[in-house]
CSV table of N, CA and C in Angstrom, one decimal:
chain,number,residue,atom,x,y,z
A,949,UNK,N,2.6,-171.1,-41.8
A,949,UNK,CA,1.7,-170.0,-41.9
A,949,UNK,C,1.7,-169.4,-43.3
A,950,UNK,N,0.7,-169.3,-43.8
A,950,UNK,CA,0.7,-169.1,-45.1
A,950,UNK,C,0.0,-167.3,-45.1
A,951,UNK,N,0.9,-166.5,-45.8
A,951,UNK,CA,1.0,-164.7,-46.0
A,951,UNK,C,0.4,-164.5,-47.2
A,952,UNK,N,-0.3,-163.2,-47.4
A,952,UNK,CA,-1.2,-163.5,-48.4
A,952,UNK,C,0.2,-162.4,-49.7
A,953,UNK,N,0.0,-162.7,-50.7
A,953,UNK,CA,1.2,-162.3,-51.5
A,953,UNK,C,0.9,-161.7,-52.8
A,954,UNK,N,1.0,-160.1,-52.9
A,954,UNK,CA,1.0,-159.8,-53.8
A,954,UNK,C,0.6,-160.1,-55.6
A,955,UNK,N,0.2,-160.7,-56.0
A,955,UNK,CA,0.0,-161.0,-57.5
A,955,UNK,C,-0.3,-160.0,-58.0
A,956,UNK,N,0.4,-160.0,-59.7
A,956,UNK,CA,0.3,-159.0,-60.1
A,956,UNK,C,0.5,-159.6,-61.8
A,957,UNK,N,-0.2,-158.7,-62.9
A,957,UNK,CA,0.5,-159.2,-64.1
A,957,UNK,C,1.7,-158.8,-64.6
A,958,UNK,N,2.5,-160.0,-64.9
A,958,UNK,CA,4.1,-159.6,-65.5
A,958,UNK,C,4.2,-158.6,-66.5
A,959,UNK,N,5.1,-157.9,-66.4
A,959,UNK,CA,5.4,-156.6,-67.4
A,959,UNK,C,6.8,-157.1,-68.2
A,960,UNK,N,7.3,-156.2,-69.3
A,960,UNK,CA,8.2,-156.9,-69.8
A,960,UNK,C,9.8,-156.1,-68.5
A,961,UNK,N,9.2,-155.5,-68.1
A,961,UNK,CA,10.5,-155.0,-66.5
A,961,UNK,C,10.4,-155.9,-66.0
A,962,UNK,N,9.9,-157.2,-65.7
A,962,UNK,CA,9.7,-158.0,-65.0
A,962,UNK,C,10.1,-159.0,-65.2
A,963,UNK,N,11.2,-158.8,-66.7
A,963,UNK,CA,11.7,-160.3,-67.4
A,963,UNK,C,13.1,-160.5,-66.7
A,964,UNK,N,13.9,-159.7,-66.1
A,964,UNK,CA,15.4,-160.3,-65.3
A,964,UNK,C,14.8,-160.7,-63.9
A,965,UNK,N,14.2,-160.7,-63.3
A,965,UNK,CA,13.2,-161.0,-62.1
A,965,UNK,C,13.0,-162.3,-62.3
A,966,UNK,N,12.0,-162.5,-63.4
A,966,UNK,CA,11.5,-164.3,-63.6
A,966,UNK,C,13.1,-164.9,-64.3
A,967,UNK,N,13.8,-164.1,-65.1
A,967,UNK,CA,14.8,-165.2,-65.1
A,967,UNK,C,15.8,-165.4,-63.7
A,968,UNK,N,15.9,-164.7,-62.8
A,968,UNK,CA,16.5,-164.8,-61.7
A,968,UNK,C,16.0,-165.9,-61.1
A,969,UNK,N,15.0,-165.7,-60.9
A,969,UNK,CA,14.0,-167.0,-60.3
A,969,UNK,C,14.0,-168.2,-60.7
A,970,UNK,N,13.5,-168.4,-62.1
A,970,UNK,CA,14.0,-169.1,-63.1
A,970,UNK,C,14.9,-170.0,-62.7
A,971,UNK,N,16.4,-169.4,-62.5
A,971,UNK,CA,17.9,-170.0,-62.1
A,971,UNK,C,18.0,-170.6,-61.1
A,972,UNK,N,17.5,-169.9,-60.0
A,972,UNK,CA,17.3,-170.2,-58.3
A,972,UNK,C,16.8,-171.4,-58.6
A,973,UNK,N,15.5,-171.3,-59.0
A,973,UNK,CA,14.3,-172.5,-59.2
A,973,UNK,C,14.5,-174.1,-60.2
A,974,UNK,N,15.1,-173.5,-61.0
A,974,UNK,CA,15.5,-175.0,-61.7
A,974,UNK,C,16.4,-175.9,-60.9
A,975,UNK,N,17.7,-175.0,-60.7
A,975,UNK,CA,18.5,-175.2,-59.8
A,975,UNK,C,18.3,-176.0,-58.7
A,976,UNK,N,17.3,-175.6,-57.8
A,976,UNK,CA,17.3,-176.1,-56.4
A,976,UNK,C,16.0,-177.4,-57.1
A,977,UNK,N,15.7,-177.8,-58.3
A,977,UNK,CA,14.3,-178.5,-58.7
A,977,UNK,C,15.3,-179.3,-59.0
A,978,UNK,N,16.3,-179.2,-60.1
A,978,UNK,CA,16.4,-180.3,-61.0
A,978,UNK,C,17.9,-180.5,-60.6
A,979,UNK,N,18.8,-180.0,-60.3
A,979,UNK,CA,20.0,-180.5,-59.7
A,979,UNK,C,20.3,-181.7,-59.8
A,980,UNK,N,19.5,-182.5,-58.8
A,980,UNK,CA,19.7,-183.8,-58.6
A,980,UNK,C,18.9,-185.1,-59.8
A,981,UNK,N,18.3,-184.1,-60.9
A,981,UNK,CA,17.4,-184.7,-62.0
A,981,UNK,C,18.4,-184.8,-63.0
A,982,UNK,N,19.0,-183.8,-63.3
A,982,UNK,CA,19.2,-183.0,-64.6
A,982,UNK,C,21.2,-182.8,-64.9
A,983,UNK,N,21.5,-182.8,-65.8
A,983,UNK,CA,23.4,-182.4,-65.7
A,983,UNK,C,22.6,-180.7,-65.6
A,984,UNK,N,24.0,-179.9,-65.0
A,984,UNK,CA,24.0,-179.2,-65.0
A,984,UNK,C,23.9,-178.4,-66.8
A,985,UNK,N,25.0,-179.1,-67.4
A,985,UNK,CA,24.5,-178.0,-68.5
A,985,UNK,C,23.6,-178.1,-69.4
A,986,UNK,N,22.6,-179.6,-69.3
A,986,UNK,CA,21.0,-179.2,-69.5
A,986,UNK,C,19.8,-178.5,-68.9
A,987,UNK,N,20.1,-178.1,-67.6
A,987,UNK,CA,19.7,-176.8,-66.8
A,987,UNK,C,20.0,-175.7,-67.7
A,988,UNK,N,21.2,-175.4,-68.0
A,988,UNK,CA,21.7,-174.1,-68.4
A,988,UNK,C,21.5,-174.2,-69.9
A,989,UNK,N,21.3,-175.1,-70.6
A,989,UNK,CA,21.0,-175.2,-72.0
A,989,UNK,C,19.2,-174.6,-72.2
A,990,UNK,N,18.6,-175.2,-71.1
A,990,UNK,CA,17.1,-175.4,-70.8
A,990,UNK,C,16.4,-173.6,-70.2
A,991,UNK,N,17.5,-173.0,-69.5
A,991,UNK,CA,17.2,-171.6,-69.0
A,991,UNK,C,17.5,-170.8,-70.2
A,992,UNK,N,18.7,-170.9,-70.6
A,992,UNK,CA,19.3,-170.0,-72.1
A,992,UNK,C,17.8,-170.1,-72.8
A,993,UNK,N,17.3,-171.0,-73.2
A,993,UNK,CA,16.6,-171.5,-74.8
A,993,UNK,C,15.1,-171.0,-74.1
A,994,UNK,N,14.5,-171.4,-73.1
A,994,UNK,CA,13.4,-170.8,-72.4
A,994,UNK,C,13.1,-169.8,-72.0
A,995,UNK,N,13.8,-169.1,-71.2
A,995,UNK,CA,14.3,-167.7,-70.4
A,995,UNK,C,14.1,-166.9,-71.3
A,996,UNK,N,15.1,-167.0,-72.3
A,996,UNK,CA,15.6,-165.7,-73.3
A,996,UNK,C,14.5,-164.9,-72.6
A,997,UNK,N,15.2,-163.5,-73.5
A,997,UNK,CA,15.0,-162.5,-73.2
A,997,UNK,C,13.9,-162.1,-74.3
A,998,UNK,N,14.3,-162.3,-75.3
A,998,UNK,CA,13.0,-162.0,-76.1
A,998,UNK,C,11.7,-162.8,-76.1
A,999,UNK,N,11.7,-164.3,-76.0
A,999,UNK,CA,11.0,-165.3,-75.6
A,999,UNK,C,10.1,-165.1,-74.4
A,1000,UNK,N,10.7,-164.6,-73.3
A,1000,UNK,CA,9.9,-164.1,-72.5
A,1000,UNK,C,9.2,-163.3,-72.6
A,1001,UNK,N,9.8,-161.7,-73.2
A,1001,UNK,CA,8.6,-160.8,-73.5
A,1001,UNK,C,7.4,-161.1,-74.1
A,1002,UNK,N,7.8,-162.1,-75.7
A,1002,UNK,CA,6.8,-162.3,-76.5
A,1002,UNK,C,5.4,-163.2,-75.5
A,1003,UNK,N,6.6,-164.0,-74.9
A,1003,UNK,CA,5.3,-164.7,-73.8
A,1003,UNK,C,4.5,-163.5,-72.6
A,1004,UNK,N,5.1,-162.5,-72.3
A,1004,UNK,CA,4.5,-161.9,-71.3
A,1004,UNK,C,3.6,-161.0,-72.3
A,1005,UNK,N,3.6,-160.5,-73.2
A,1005,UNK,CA,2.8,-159.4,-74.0
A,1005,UNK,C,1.6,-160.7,-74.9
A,1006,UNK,N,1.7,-161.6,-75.2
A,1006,UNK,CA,0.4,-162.0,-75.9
A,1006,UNK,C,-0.5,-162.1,-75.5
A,1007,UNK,N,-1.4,-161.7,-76.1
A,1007,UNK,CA,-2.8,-161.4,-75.2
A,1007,UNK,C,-3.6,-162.7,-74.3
A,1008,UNK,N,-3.4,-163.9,-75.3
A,1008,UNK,CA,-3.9,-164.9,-74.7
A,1008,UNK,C,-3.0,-165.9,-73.6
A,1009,UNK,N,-1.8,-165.6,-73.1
A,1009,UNK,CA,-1.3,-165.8,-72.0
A,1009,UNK,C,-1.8,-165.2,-70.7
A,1010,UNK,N,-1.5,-166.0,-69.9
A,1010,UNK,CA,-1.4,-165.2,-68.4
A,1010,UNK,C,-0.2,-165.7,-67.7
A,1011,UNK,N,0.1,-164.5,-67.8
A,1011,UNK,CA,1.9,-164.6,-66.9
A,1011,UNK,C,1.4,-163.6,-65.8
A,1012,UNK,N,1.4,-164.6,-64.6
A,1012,UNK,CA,1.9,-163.8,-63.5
A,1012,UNK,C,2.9,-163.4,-63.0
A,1013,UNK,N,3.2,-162.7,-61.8
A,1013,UNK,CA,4.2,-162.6,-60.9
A,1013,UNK,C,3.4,-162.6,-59.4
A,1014,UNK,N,4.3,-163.3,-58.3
A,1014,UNK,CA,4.2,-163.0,-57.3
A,1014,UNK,C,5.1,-162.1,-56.2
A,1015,UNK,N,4.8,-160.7,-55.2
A,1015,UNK,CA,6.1,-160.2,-54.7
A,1015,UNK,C,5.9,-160.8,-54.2
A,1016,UNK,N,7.1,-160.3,-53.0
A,1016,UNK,CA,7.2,-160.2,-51.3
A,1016,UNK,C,8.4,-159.7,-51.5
A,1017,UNK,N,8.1,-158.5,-50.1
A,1017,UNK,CA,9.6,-157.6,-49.3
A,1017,UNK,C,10.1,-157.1,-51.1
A,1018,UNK,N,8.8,-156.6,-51.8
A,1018,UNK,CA,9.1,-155.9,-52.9
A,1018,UNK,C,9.5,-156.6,-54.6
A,1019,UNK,N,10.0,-157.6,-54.1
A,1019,UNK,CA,10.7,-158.4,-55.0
A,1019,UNK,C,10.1,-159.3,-55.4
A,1020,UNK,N,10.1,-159.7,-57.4
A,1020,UNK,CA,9.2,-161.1,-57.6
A,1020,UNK,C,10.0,-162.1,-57.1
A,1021,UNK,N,9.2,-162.9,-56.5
A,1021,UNK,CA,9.5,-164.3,-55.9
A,1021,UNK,C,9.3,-165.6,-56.7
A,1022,UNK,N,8.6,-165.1,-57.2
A,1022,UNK,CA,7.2,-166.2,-58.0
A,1022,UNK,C,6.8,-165.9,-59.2
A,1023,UNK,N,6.7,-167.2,-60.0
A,1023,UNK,CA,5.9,-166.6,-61.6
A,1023,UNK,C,5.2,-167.9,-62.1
A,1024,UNK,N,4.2,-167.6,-62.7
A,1024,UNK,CA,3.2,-168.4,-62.9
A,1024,UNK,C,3.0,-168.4,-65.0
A,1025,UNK,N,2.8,-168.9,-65.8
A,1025,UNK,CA,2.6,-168.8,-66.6
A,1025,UNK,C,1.6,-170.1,-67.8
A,1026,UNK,N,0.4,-169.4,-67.9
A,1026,UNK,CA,-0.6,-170.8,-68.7
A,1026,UNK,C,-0.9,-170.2,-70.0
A,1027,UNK,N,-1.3,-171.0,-71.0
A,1027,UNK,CA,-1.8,-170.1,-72.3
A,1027,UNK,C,-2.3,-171.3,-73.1
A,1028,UNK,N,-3.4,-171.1,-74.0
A,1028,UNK,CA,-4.5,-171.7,-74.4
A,1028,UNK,C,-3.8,-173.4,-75.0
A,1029,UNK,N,-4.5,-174.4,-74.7
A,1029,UNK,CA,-4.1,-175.5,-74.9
A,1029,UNK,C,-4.3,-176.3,-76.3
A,1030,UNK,N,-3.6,-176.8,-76.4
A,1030,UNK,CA,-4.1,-177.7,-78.5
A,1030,UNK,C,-5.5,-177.7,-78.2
A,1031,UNK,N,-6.3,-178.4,-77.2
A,1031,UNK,CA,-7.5,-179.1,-76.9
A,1031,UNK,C,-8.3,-178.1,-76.7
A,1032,UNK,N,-9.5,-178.1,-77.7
A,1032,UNK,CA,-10.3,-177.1,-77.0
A,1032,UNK,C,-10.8,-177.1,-75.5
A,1033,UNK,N,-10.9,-175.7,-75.1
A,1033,UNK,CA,-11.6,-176.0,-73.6
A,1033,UNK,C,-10.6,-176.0,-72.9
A,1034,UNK,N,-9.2,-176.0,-73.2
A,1034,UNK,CA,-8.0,-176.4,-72.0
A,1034,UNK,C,-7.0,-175.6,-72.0
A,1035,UNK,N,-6.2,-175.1,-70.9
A,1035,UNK,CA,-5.1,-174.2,-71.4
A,1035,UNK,C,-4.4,-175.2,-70.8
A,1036,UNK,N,-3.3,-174.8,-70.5
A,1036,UNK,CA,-1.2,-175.3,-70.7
A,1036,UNK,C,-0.8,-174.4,-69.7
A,1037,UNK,N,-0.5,-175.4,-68.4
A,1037,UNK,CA,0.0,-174.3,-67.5
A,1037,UNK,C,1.7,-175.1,-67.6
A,1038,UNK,N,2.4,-173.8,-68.5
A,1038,UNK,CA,3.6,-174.1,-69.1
A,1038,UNK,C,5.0,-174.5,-67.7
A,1039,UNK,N,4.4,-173.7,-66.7
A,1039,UNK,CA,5.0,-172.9,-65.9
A,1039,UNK,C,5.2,-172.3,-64.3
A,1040,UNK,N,5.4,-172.7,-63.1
A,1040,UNK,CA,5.2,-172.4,-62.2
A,1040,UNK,C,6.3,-172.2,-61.1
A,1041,UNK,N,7.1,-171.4,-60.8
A,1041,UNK,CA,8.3,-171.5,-60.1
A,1041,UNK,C,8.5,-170.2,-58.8
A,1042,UNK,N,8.8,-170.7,-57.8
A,1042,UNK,CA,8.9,-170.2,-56.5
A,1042,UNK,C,10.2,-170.0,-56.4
A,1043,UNK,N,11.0,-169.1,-55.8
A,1043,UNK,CA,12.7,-168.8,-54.7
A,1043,UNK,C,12.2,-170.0,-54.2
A,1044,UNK,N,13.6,-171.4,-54.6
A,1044,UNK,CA,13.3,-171.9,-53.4
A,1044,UNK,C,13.3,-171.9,-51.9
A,1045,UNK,N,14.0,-170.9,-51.2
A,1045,UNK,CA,14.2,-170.8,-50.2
A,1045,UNK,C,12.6,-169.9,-49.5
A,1046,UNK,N,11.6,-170.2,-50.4
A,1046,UNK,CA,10.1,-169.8,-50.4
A,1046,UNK,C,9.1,-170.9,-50.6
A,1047,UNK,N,9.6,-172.4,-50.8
A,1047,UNK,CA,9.0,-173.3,-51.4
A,1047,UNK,C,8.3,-173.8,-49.9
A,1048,UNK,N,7.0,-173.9,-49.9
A,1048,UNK,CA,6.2,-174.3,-48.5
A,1048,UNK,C,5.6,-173.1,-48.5
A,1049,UNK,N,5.3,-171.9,-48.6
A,1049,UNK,CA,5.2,-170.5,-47.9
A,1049,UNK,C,4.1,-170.1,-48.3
A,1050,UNK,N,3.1,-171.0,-49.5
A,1050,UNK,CA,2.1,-170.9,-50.2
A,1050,UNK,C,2.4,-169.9,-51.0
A,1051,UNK,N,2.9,-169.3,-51.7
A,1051,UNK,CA,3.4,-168.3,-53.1
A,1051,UNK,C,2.8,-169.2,-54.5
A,1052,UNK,N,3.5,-170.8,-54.1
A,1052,UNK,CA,2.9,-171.3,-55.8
A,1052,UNK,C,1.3,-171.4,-55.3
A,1053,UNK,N,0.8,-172.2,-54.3
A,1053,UNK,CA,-0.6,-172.1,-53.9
A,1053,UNK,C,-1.6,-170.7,-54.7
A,1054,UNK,N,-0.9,-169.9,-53.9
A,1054,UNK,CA,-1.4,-168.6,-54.7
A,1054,UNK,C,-1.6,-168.0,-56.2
A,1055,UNK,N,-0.3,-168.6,-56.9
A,1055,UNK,CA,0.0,-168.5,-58.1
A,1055,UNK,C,-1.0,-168.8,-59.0
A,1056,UNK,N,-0.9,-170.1,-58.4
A,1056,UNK,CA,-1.7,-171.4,-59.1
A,1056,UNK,C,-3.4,-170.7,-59.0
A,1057,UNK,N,-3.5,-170.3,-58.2
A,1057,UNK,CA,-5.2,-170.2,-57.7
A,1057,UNK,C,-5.5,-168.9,-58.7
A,1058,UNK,N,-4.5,-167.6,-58.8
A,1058,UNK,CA,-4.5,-166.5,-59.5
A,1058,UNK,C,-4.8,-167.1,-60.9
A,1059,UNK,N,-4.1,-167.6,-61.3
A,1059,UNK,CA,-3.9,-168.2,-63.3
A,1059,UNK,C,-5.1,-168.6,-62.9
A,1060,UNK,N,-5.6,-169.5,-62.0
A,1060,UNK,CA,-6.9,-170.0,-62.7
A,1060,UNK,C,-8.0,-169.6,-62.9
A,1061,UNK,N,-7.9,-168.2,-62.0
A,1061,UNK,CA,-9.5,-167.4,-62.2
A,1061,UNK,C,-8.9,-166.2,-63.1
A,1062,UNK,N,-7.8,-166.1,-64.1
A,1062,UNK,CA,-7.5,-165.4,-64.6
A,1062,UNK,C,-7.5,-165.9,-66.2
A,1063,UNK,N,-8.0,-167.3,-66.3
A,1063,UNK,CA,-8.1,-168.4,-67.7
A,1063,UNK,C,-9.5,-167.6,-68.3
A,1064,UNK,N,-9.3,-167.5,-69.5
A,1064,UNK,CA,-10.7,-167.8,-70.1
A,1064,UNK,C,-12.1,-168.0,-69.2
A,1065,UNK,N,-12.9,-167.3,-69.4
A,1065,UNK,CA,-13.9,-168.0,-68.9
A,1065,UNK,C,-14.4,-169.4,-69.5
A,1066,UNK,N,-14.2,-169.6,-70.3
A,1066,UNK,CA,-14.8,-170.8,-71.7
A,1066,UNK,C,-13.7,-171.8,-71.3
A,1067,UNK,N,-12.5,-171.9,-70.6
A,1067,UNK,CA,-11.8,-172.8,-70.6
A,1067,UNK,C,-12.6,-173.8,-69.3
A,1068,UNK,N,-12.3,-175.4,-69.6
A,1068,UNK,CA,-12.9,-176.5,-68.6
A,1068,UNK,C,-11.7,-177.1,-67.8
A,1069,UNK,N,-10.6,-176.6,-68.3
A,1069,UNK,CA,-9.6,-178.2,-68.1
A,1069,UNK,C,-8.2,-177.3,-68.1
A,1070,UNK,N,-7.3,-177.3,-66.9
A,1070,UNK,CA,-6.3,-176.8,-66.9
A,1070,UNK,C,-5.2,-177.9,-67.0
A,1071,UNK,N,-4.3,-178.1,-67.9
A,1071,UNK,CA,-3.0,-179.4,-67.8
A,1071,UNK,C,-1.3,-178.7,-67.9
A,1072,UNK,N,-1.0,-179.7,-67.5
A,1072,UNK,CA,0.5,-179.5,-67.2
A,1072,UNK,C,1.4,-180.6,-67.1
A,1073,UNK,N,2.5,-181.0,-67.7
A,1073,UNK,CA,3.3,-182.2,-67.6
A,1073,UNK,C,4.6,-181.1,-65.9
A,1074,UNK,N,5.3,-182.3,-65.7
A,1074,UNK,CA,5.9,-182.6,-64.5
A,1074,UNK,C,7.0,-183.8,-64.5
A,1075,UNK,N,8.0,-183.6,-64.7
A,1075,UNK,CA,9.3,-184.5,-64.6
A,1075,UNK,C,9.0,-185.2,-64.1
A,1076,UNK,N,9.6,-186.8,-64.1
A,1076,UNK,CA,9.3,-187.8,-64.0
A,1076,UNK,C,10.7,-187.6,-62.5
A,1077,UNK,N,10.2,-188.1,-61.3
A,1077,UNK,CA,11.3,-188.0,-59.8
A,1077,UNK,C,11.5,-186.5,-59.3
A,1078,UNK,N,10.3,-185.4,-59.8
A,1078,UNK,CA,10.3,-184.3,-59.2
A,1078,UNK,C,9.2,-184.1,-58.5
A,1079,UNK,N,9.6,-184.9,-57.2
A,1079,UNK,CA,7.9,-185.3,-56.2
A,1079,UNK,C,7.3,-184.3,-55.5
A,1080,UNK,N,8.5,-183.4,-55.4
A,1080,UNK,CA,7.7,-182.0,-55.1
A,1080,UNK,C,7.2,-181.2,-55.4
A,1081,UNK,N,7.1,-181.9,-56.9
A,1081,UNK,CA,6.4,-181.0,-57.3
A,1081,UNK,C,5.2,-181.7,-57.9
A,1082,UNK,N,5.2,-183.3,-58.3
A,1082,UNK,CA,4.4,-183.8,-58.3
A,1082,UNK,C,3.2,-183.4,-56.4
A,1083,UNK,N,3.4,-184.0,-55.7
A,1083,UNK,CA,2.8,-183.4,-54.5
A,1083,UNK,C,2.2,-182.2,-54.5
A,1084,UNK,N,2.4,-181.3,-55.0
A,1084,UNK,CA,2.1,-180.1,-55.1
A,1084,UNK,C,0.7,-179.9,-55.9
A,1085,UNK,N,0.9,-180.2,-56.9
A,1085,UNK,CA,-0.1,-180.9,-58.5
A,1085,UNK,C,-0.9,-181.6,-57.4
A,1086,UNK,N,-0.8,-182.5,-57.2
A,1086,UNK,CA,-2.0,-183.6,-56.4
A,1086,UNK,C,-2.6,-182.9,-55.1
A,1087,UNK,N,-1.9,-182.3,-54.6
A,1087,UNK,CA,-3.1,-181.4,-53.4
A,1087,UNK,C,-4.0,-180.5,-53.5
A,1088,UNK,N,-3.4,-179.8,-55.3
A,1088,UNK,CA,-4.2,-179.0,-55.3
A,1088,UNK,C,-5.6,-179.7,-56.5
A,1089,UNK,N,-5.5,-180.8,-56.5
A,1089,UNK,CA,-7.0,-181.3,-57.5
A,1089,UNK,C,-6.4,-182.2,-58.8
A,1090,UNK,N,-5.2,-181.6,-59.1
A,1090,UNK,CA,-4.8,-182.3,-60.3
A,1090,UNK,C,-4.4,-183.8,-60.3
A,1091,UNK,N,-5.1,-184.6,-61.8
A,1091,UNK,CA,-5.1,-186.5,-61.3
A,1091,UNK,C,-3.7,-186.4,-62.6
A,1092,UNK,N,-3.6,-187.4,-62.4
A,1092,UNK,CA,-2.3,-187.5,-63.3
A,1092,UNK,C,-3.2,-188.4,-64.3
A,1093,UNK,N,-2.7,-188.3,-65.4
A,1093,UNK,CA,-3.0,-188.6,-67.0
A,1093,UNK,C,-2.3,-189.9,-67.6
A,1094,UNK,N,-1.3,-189.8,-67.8
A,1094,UNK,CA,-0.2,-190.2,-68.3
A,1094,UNK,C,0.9,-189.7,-68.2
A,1095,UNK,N,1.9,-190.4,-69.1
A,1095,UNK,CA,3.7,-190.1,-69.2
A,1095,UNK,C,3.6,-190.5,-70.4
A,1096,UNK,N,4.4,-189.6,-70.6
A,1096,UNK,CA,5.1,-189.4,-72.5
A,1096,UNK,C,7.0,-189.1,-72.4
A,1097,UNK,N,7.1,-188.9,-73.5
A,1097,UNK,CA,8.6,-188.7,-73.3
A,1097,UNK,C,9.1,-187.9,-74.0
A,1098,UNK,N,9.6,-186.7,-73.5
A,1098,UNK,CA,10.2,-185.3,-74.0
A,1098,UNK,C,11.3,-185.6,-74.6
A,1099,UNK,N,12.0,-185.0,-75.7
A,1099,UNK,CA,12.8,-184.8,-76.3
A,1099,UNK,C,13.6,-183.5,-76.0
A,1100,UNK,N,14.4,-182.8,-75.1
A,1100,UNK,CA,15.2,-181.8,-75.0
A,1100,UNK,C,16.6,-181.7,-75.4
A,1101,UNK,N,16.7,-181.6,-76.9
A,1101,UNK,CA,18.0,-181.4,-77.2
A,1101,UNK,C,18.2,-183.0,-77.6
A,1102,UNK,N,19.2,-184.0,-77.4
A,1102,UNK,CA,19.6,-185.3,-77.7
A,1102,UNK,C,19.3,-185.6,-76.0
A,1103,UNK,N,18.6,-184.9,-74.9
A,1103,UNK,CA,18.2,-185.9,-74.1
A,1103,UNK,C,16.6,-186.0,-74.4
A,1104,UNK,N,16.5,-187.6,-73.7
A,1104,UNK,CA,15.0,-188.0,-73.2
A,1104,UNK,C,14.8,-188.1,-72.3
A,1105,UNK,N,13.5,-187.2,-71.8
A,1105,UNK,CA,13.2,-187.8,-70.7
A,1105,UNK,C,11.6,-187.8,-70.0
A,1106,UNK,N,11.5,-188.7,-69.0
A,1106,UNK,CA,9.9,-189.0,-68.9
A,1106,UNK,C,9.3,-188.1,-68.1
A,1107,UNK,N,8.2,-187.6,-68.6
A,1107,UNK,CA,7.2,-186.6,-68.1
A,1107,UNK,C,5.6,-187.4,-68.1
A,1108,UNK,N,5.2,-186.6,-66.6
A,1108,UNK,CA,3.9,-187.3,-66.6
A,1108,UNK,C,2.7,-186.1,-66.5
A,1109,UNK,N,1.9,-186.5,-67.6
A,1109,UNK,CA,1.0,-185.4,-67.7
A,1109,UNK,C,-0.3,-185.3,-67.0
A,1110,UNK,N,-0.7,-184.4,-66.2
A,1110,UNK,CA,-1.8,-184.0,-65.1
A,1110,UNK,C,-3.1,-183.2,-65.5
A,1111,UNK,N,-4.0,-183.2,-65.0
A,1111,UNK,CA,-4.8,-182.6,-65.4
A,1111,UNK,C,-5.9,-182.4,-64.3
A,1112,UNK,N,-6.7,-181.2,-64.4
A,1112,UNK,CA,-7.6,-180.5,-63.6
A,1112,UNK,C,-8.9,-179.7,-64.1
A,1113,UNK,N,-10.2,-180.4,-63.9
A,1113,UNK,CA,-11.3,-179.5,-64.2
A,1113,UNK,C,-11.3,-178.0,-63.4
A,1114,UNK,N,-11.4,-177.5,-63.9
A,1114,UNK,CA,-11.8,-175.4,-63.7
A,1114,UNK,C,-12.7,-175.2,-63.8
A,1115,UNK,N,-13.7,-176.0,-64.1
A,1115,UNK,CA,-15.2,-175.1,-64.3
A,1115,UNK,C,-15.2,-174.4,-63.3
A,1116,UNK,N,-15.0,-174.9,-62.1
A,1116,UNK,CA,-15.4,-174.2,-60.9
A,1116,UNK,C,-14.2,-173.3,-60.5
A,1117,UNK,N,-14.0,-171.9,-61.0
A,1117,UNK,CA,-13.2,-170.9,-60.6
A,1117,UNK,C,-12.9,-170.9,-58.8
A,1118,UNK,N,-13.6,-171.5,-58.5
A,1118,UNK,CA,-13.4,-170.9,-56.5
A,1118,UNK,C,-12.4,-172.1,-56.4
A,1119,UNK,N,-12.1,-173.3,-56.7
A,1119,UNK,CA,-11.5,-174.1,-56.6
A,1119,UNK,C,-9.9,-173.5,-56.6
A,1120,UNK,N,-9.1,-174.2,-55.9
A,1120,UNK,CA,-7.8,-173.8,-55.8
A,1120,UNK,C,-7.0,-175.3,-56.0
C-alpha cells in the first residue's frame, strides 16, 4: 500500500537528515557491491557538509526531501545535464527499511515536474549488480543506454547509463 508522503524542498537544516539517510542507504545498497571503506570514502567526499549545502542552495538544482512520522526518509536530487535539454538525476535514496513503500516512486515523480520546463530527457547512471535499483529505473520508463566505467578514487567500476523522455510531466 503505497501512503502519499510529504515532499518538500531541502533546506540547508536538512543536511544531517540526508546524510543520515545517505549512510542507512548506501549501506543497505552497496554492502554487498562495494568494501566498506569505499562506502565511507564515497559518503565523506559526497555528503560533506558543505558540498551538500552548495548542492541544496543552487538555483538550478532540485533537491528534494521526502517525510514521514516527521522525519526525512527520502532525498531526491537532479541538476541540469552536459546535454542540452537533459538534467542528471545525481541522486535518489530511501531508509532502507522504507524501500517498497513508494517514497522513491514519489521522489522521482516530484523532481520531475519540478525540472525545467525546457528540459526533454531526464538521465542517471546505476551500478553495475545493483538490481534494485536497476528495477526500479525500468518501471518507472527509464531504457538503459549504455555502460561506461567510473573511476572512484583507484577503484573501477561499471555503471550503466539510463535514460527517460519528460516531455510529458504527468508521466511518473
Amino acid at each position: 500500500m503505497t501512503i502519499a508522503t510529504p515532499i518538500d524542498v531541502a533546506t540547508v537544516q536538512d543536511v544531517p537528515a540526508i546524510q543520515r539517510v545517505a549512510e542507512w542507504s548506501f549501506n543497505g545498497a552497496y554492502d554487498e557491491l562495494l568494501a566498506e571503506e569505499l562506502i565511507e570514502a564515497i559518503l565523506d567526499e559526497w555528503y560533506a557538509t558543505e558540498r551538500l549545502r552548495e548542492q541544496i542552495t543552487d538555483p538550478e538544482n532540485v533537491f528534494l526531501i521526502a517525510r514521514r512520522g516527521g522525519r526525512v526518509r527520502g532525498f531526491v536530487d537532479v541538476a541540469p545535464h552536459d546535454s542540452p535539454g537533459s538534467y542528471f538525476l545525481s541522486r535518489l535514496y530511501v531508509e532502507p527499511s522504507l524501500w517498497g513503500s513508494g517514497i522513491g516512486s514519489e521522489l522521482l515523480m516530484a523532481a520531475i515536474r519540478h525540472i525545467d520546463g525546457d528540459c526533454e530527457r531526464l538521465e542517471l547512471t546505476v551500478l553495475d549488480g545493483n538490481d534494485r535499483a536497476i528495477g526500479f529505473y525500468e518501471r518507472h520508463g527509464f531504457e538503459y543506454v549504455t555502460s561506461e566505467t567510473t573511476a572512484i578514487g583507484p577503484v573501477e567500476l561499471e555503471e550503466h547509463v539510463y535514460g527517460k523522455d519528460i516531455t510529458d510531466r504527468r508521466q511518473g
